[in-house]
Short mmCIF file of C-alpha atoms in Angstrom, two decimals:
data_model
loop_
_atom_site.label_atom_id
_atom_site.label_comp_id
_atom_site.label_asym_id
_atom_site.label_seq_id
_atom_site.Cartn_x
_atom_site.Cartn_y
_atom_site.Cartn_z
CA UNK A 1152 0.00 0.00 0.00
CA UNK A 1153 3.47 2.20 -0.07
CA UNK A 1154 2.38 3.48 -3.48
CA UNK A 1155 -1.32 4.29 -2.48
CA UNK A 1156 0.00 6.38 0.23
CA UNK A 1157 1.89 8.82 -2.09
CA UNK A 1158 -1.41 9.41 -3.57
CA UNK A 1159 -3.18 10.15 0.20
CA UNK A 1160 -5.44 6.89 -0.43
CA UNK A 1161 -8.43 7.29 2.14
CA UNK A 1162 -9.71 4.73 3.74
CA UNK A 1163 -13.53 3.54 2.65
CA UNK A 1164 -15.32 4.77 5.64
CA UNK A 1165 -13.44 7.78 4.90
CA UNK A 1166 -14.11 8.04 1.64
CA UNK A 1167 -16.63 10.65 -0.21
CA UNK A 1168 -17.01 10.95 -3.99
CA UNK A 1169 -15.56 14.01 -3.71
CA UNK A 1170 -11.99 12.82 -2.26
CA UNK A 1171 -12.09 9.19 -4.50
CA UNK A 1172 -12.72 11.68 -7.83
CA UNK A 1173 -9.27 13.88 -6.55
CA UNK A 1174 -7.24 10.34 -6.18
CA UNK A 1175 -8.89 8.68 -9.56
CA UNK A 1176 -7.83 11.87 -10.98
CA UNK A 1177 -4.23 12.23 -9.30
CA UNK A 1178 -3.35 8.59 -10.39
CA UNK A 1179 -5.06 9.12 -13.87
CA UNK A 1180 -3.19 12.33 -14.54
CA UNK A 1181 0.19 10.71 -13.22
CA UNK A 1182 -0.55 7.42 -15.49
CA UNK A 1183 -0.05 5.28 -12.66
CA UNK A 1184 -2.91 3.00 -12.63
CA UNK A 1185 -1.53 0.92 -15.22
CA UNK A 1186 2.06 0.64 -14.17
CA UNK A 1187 0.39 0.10 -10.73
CA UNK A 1188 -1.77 -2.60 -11.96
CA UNK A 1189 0.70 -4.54 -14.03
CA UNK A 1190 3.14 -4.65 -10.86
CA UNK A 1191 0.32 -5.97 -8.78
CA UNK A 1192 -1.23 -8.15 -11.25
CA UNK A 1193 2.42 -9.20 -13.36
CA UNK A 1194 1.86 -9.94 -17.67
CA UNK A 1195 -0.48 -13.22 -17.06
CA UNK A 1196 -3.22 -10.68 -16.03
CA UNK A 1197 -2.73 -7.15 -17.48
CA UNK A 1198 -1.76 -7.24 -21.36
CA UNK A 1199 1.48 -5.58 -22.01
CA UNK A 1200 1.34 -2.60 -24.13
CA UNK A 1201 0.49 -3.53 -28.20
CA UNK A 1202 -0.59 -7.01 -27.39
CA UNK A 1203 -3.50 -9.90 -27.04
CA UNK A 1204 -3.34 -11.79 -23.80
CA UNK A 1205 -5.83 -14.41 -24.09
CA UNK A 1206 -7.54 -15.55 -27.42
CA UNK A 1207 -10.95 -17.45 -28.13
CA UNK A 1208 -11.39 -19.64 -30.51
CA UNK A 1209 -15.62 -19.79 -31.00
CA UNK A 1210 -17.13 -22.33 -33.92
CA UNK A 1211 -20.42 -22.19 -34.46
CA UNK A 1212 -21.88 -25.15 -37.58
CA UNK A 1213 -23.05 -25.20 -40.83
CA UNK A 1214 -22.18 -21.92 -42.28
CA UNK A 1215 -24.26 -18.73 -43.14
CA UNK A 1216 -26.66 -17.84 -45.48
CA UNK A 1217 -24.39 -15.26 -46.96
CA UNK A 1218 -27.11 -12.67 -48.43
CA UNK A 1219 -27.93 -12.35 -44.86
CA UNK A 1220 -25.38 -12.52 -42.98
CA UNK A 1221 -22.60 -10.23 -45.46
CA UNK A 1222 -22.25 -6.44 -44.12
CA UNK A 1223 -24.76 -4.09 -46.14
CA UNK A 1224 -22.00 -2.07 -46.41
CA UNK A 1225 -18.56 -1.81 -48.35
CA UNK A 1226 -15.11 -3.13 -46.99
CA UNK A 1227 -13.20 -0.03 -45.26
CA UNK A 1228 -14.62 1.63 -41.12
CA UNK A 1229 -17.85 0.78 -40.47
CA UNK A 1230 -19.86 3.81 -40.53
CA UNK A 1231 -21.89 3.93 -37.82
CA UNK A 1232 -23.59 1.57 -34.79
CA UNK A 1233 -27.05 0.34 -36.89
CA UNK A 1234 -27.13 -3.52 -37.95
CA UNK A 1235 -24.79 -4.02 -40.62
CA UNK A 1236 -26.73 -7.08 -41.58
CA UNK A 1237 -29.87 -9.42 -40.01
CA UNK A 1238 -26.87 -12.54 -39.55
CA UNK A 1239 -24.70 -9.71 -37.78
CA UNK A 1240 -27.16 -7.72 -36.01
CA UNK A 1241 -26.90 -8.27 -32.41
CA UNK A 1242 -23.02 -7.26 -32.66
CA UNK A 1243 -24.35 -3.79 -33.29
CA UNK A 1244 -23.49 -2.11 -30.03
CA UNK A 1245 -19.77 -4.45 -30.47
CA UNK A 1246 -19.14 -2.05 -34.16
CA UNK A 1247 -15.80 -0.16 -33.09
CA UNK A 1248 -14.63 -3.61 -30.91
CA UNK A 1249 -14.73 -5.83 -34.10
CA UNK A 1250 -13.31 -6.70 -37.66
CA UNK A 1251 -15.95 -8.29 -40.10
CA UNK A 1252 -13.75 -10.62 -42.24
CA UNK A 1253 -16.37 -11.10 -45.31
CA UNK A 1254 -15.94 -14.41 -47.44
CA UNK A 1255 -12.58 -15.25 -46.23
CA UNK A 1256 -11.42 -18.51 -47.17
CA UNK A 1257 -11.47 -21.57 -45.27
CA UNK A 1258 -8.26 -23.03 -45.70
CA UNK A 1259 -9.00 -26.78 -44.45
CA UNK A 1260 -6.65 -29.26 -46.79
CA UNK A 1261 -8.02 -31.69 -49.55
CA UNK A 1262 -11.90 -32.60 -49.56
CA UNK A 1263 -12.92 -29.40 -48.63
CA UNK A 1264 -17.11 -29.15 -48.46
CA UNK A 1265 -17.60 -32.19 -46.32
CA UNK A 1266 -18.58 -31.18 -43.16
CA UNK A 1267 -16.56 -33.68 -41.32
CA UNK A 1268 -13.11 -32.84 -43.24
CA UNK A 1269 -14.11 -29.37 -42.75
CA UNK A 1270 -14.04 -29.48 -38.94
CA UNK A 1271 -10.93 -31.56 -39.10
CA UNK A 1272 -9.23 -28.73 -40.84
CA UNK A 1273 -10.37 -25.94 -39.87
CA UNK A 1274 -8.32 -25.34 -36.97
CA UNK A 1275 -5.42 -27.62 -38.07
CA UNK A 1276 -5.08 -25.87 -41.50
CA UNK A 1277 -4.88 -29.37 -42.82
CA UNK A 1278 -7.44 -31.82 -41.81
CA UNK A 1279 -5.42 -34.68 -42.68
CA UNK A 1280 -2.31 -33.43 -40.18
CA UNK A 1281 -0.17 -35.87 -38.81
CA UNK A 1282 -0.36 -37.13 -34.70
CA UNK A 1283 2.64 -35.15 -33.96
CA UNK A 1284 1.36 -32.00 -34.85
CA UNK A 1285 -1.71 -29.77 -33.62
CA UNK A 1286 -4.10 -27.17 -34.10
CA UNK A 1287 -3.38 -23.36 -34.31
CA UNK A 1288 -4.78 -23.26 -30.68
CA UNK A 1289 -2.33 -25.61 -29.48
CA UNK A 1290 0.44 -24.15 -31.05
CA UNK A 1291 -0.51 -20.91 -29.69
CA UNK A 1292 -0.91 -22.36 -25.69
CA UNK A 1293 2.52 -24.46 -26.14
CA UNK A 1294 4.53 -20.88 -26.18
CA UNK A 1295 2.22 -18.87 -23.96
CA UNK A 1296 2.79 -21.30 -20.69
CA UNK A 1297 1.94 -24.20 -18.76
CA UNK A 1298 -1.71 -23.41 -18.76
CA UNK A 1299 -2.73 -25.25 -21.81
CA UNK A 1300 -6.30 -24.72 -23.94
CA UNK A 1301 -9.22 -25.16 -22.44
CA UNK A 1302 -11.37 -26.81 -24.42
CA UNK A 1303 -15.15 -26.85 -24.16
CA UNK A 1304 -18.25 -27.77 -25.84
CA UNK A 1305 -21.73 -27.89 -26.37
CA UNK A 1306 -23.88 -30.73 -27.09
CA UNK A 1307 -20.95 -31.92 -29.77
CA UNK A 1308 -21.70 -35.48 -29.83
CA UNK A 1309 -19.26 -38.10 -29.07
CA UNK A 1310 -17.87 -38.94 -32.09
CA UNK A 1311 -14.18 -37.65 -31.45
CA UNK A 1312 -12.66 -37.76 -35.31
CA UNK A 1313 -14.84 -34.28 -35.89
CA UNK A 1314 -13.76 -32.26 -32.99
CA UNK A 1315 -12.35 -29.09 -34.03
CA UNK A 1316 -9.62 -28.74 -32.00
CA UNK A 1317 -6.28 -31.39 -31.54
CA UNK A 1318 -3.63 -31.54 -29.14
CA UNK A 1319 -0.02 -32.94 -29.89
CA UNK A 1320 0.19 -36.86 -29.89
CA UNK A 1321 -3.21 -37.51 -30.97
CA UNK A 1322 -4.23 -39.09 -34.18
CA UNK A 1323 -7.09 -36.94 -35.69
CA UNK A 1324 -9.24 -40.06 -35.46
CA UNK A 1325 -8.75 -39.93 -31.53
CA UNK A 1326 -8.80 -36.40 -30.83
CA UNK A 1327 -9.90 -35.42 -27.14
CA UNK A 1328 -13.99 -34.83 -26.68
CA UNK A 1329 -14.12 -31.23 -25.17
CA UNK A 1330 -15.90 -31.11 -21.82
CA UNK A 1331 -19.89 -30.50 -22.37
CA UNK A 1332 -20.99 -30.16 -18.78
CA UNK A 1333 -20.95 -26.60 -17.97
CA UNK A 1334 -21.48 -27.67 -14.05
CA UNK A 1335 -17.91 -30.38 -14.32
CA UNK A 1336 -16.03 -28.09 -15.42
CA UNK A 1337 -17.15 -25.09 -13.45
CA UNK A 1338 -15.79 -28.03 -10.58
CA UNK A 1339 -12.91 -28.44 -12.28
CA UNK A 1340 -11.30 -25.01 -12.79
CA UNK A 1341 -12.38 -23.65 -9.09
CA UNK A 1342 -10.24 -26.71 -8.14
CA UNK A 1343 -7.15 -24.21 -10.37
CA UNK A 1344 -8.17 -21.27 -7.46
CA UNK A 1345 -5.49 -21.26 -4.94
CA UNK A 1346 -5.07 -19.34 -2.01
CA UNK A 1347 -7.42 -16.48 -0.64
CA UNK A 1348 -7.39 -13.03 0.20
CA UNK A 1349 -6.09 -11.12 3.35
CA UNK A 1350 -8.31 -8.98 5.74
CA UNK A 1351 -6.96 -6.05 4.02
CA UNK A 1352 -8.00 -7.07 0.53
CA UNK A 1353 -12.03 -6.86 1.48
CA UNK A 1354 -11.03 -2.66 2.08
CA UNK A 1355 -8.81 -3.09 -1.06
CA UNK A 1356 -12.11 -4.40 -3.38
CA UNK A 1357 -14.46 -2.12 -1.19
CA UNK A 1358 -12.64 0.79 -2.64
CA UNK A 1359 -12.14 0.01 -6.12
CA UNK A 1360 -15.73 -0.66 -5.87
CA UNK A 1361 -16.34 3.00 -4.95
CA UNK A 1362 -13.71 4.41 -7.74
CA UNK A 1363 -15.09 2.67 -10.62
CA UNK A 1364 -18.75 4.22 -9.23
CA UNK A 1365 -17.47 7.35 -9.57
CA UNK A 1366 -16.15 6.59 -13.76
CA UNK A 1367 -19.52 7.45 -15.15
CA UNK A 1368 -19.10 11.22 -13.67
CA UNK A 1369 -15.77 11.16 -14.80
CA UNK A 1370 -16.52 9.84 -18.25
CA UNK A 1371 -18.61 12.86 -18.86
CA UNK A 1372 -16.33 15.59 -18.56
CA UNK A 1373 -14.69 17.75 -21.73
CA UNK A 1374 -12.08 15.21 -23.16
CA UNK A 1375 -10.47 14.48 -26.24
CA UNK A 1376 -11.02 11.25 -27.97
CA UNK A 1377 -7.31 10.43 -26.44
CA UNK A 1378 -7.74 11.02 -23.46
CA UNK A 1379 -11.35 9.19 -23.04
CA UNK A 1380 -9.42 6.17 -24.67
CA UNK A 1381 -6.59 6.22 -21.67
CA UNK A 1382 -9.57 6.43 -19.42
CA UNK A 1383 -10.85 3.42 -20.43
CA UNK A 1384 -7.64 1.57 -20.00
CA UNK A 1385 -7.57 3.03 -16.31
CA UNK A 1386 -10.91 1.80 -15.48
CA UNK A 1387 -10.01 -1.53 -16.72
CA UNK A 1388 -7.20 -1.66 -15.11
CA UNK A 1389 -9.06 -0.52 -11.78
CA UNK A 1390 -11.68 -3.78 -12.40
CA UNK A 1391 -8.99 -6.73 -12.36
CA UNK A 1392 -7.33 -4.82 -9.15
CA UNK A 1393 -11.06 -5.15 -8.03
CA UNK A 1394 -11.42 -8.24 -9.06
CA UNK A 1395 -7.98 -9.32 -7.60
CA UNK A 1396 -8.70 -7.94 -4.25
CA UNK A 1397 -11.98 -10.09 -3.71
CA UNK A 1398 -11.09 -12.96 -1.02
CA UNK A 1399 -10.67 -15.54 -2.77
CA UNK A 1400 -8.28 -14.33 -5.55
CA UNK A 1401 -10.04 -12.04 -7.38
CA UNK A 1402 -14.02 -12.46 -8.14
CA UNK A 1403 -12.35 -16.26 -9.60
CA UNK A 1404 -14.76 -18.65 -7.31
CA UNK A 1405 -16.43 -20.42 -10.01
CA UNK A 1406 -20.17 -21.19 -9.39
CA UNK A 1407 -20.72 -24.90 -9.36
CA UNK A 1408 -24.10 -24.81 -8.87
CA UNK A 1409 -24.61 -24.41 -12.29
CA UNK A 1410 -26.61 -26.24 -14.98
CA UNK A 1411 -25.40 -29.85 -15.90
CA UNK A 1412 -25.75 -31.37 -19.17
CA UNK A 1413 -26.67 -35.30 -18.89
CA UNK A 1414 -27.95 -35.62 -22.75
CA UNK A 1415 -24.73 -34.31 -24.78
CA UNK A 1416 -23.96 -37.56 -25.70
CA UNK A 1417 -27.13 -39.09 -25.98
CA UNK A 1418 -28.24 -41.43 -28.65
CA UNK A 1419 -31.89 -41.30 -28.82
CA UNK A 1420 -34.06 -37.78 -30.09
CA UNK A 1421 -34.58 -35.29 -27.01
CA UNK A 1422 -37.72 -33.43 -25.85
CA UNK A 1423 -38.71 -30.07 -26.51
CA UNK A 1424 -37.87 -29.01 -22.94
CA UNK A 1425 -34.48 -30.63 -23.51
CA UNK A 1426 -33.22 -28.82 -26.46
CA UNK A 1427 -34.44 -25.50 -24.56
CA UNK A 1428 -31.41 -26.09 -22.54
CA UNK A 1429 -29.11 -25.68 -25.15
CA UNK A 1430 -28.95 -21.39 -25.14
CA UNK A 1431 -28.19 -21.81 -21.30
CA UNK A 1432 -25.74 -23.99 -21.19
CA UNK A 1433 -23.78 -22.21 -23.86
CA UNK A 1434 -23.63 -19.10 -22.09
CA UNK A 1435 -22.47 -21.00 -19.07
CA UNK A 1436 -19.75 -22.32 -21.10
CA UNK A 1437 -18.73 -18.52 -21.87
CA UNK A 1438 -19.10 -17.70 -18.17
CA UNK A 1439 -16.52 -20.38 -17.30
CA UNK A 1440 -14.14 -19.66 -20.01
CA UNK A 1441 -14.59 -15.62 -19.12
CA UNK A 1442 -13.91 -16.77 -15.44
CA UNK A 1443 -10.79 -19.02 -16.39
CA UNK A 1444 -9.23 -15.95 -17.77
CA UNK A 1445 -10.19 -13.34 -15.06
CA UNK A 1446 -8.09 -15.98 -12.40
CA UNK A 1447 -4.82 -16.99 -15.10
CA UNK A 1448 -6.26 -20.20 -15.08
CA UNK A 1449 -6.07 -20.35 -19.15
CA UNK A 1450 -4.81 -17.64 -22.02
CA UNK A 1451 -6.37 -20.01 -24.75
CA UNK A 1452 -9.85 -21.42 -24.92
CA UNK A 1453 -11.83 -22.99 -27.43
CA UNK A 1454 -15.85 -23.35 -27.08
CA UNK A 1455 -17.03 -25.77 -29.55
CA UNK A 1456 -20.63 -25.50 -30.79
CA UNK A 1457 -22.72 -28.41 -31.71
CA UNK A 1458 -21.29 -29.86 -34.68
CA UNK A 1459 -21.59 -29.82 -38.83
CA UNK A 1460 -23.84 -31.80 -40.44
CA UNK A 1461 -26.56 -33.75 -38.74
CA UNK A 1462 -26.28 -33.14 -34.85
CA UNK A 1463 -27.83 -36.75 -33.70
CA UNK A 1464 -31.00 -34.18 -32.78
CA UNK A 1465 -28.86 -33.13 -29.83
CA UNK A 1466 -29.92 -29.46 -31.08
CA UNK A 1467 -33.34 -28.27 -32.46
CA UNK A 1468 -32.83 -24.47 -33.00
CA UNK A 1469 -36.57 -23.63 -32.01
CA UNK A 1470 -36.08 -23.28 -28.65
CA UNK A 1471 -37.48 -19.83 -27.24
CA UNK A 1472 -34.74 -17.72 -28.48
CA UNK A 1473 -34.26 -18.41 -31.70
CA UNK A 1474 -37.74 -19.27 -32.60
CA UNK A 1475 -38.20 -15.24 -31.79
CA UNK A 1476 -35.49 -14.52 -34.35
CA UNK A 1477 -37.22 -16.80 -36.84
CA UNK A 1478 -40.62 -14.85 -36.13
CA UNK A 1479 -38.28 -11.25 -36.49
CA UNK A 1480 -36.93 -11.93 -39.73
CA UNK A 1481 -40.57 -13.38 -40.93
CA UNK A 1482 -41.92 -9.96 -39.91
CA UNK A 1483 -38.72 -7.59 -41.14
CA UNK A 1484 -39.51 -9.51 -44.52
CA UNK A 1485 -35.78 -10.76 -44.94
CA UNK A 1486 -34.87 -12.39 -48.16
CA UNK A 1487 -32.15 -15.27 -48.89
CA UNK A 1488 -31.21 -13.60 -52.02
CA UNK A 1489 -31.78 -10.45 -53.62
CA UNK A 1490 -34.20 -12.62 -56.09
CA UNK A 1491 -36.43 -14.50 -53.81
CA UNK A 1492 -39.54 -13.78 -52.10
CA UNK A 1493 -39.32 -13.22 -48.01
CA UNK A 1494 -38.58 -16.28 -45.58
CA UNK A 1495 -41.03 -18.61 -45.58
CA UNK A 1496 -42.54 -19.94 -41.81
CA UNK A 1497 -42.43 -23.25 -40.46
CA UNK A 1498 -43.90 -25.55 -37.76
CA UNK A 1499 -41.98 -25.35 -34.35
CA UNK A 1500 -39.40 -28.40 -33.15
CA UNK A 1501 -39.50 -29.98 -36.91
CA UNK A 1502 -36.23 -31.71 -37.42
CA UNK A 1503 -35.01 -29.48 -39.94
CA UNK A 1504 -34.68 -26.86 -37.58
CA UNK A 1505 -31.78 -29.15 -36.13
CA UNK A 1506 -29.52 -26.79 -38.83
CA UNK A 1507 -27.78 -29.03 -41.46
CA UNK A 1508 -31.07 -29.74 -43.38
CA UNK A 1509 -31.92 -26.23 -42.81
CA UNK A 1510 -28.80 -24.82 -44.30
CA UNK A 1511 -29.52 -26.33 -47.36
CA UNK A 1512 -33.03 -24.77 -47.83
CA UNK A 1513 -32.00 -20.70 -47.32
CA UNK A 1514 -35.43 -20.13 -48.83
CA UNK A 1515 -36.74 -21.01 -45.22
CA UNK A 1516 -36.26 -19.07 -42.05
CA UNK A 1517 -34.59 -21.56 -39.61
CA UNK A 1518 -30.76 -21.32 -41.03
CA UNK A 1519 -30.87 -17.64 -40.73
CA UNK A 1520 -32.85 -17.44 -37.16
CA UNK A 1521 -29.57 -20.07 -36.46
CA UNK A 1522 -26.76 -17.29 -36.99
CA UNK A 1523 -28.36 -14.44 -35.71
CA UNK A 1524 -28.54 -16.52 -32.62
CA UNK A 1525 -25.13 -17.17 -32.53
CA UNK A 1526 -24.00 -14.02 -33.00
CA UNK A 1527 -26.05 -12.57 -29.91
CA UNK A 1528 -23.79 -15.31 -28.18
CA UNK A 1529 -20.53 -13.73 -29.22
CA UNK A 1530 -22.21 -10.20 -28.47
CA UNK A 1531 -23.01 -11.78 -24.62
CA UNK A 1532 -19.25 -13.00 -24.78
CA UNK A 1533 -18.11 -9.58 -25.52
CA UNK A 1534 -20.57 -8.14 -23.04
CA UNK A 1535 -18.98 -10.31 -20.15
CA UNK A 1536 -15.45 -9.73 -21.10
CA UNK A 1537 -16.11 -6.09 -20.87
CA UNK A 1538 -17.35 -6.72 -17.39
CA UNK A 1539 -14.14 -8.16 -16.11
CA UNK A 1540 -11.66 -5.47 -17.61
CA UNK A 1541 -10.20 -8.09 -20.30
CA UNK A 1542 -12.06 -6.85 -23.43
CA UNK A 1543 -9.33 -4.70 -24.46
CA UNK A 1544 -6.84 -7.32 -24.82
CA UNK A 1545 -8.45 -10.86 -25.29
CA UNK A 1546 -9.31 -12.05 -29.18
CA UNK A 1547 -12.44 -13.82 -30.07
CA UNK A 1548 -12.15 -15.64 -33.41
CA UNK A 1549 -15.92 -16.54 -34.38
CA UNK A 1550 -15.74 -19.37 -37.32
CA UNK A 1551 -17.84 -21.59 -39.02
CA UNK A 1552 -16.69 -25.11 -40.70
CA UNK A 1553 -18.13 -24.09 -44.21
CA UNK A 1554 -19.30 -21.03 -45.51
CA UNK A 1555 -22.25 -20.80 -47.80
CA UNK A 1556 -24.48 -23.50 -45.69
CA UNK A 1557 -26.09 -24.44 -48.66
CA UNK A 1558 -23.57 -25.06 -51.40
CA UNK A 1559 -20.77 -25.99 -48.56
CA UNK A 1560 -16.87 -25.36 -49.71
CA UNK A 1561 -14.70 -22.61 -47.65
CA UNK A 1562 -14.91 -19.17 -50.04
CA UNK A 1563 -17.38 -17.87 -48.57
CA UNK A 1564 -16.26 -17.99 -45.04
CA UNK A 1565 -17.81 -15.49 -42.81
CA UNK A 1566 -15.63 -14.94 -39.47
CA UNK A 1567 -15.72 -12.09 -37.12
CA UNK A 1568 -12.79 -11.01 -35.18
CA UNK A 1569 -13.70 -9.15 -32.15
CA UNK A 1570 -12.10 -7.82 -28.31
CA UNK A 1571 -8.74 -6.31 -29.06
CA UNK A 1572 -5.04 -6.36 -28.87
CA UNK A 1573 -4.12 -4.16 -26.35
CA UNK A 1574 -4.42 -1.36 -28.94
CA UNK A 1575 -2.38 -2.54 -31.64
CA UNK A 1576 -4.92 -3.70 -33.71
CA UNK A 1577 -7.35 -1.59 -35.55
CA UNK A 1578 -10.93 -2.49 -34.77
CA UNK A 1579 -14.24 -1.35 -36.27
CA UNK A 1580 -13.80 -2.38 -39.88
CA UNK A 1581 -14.48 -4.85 -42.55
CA UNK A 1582 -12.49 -6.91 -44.88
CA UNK A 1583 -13.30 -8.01 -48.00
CA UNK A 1584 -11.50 -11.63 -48.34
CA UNK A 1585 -12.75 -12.72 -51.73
CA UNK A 1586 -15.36 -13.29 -54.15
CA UNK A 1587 -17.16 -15.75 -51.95
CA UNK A 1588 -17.29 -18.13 -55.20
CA UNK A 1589 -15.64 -21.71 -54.62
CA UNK A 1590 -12.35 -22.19 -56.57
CA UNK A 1591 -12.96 -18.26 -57.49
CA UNK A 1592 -10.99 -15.43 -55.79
CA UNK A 1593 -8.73 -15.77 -53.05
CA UNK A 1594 -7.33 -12.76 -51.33
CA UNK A 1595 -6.87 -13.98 -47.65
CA UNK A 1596 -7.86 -17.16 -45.78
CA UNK A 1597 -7.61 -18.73 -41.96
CA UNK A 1598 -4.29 -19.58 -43.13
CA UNK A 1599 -3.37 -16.33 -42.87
CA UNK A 1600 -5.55 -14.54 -40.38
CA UNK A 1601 -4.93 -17.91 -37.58
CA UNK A 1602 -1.03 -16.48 -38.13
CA UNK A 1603 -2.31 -13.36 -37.18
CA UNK A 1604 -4.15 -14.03 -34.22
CA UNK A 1605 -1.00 -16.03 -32.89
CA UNK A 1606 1.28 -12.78 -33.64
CA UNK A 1607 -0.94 -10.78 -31.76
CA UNK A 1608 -0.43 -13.18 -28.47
CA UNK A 1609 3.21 -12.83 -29.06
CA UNK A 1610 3.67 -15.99 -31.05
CA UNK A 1611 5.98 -15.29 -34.01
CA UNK A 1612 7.23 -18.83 -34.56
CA UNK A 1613 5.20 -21.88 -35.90
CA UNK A 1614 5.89 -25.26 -37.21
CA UNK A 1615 3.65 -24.70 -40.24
CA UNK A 1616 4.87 -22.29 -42.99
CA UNK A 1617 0.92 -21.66 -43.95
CA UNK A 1618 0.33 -19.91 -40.70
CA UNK A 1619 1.88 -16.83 -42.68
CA UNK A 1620 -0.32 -13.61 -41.69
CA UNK A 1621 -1.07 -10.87 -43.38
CA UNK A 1622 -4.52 -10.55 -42.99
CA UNK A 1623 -5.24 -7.90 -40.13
#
């Protein structure tokens, strides 16, 4: 507390708003907060200037229907915070923390267009790669630490030749099934929480608490576009010193009591009230990976989806939330091309709504209700990295096996690149990858944005020449 003291720190039942404002704006003005946090919290916690600490991998199946998911507007800045398309919608208020990467190819290896060699590939950059090799978020995790990737899923099935993601020494045929149940692994990682908190550090979080209160005041003053940036990266900073100071390292107690998934394997068709699950337990799956990087426990996750192709009617995509969507774009009168007539309903919990059949038939509503789901799920991801202070420097890759659901192939790949890189990277903008035609133009593919993502994290060196970069 030496360095608090040069700043006359009062104690909480001391405090007013009046005398916190003076010493947020003392350290703010001396640029302290971040040097201060970084010595308290050391580089596994606070990014280092110009850098990505943590990355996401996110896959979500079957593609897009392109004419509604692509951005209604040009490549170049995004102009403004409205819906740049129905697919892409709920990222709205997410415009200036993301990079639209429009028909980017899907560089998977030979047999590209079957869903199952697609998955293979698509995070291996070669879906027929050799045991002693591994996918891009393996590489990445080998030279970041000890921590490994933590790898979870969602009602993926068991069948462990089509998981996206593979570890060294692993034929592809035998790669690891990540964890499903939201509630295990919530067990798992508070089992990673060590140690606890002084007496002290309850006054510590009590008055961070009080600070970051007083940021909204703050916030509203006269200040240049600078300046409101560096604010942000104070009050950041201020939340993981927060979060650090809670008494059991940080606000890094996992809830256990959390929902548990006993049909993510199963064989046989599930009930209506069984597929409703599905929205709930991916968010949990979020909430732990979110919570895994607030603590250190992890710097590279991967949340698998569901799965390409048929899903073994482990998912039906009219539970409550996405049926809504359906009914939205049935009502906004959204098109699948620029020819047809508007989406056509359907009757609830038919099979087809399980998204593989669906992706084929873009003329109906339930592929399209599909994305614009998952993209409210990367928006929630966003919303509850912002929460912890990690936003600025974490990476969430949001991918797709295939990318025109209906005619399969990789050109039209539609990824999203969101979160930041401790401001090195230029968010808020949209690339234009291709023609979105198979075996048409190429200008970029995961090849090259994957070697990207791992330069960001401080990873210059891979096994694979094709992770080359260049993308972003």
């Amino acid at each position: 507390m030496k360095l608090f003291n040069q700043f006359r720190l009062p104690t909480v039942k001391e405090s007013t708003s009046q005398s916190r404002r003076k010493f947020l704006q003392r350290m703010a003005q001396a640029g302290v907060l971040l040097p201060l946090a970084s010595s308290m919290l050391g580089q596994k916690v606070l990014a280092q200037g110009g850098s990505a600490q943590r990355v996401l991998f996110l896959y979500y199946p079957n593609g897009v229907v392109p004419y509604n998911w692509l951005p209604q507007q040009g490549a170049g800045a995004i102009s403004g915070s409205q819906e740049l398309s129905f697919g892409l919608g709920p990222l709205a208020p997410w415009h200036n923390r993301m990079i639209v990467l429009q028909n980017l190819t899907l560089d998977i290896g030979a047999g590209a267009g079957a869903h199952y060699n697609d998955m293979r590939g698509i995070l291996t950059g070669n879906n027929q790669i050799s045991r002693e090799s591994a996918s891009i978020d393996h590489l990445i995790a080998e030279q970041l630490g000890s921590e490994g990737v933590l790898s979870l899923g969602v009602r993926t099935g068991s069948r462990s030749d089509i998981m996206i993601s593979k570890p060294r020494g692993y034929d592809s045929e035998t790669r690891p099934i990540p964890n499903n149940d939201p509630a295990d692994a919530a067990q798992k990682l508070a089992v990673g929480i060590q140690g606890g908190g002084s007496d002290s550090n309850g006054e510590k979080q009590a008055y961070y608490e009080a600070v970051l209160n007083d940021f909204d005041s703050l916030a509203n003053a006269t200040l240049d576009a600078a300046r409101r940036d560096k604010l942000t990266l104070h009050e950041n900073a201020l939340k993981r010193l927060r979060d650090l100071a809670s008494n059991q390292v940080g606000q890094c107690t996992f809830n256990t009591n959390v929902m548990s998934d006993p049909y993510y394997a199963s064989s046989s068709q599930l009930t209506p009230t069984e597929w409703q699950m599905f929205p709930h337990l991916a968010r949990a799956q979020v909430d732990n990976i979110v919570g895994a990087f607030s603590c250190g426990l992890h710097r590279v996750a991967t949340l698998q989806l569901s799965k390409g192709d048929e899903n073994g009617n482990l998912v039906n995509y009219s539970y409550d939330e996405c049926w809504q969507m359906a009914q939205d774009a049935i009502n906004q009168g959204i098109q699948s091309t620029s020819e047809s007539g508007p989406l056509g309903a359907t009757t609830r919990w038919y099979n087809e709504f399980a998204s593989h059949s669906a992706s084929h038939r873009p003329g109906d509503v339930p592929h399209t209700a599909q994305v614009r789901w998952y993209h409210s799920l990367l928006a929630y991801t966003l919303q509850q990295l912002e929460n912890k202070g990690l936003l600025d420097d974490t990476l969430v890759v949001m991918f797709s096996e295939v990318g025109d659901g209906s005619k399969h192939g990789g050109a039209a790949g539609a990824v999203t690149l969101a979160g930041g890189a401790g401001g090195a990277l230029q968010m808020g903008r949209i690339i234009n990858c291709g023609d979105g035609i198979n075996n048409g133009q190429r200008i970029f593919g995961t090849h090259q944005l994957f070697g990207d993502v791992a330069r960001y994290l401080g990873v210059n060196s891979l096994p694979e020449s094709h992770w080359s970069g260049g993308v972003v």
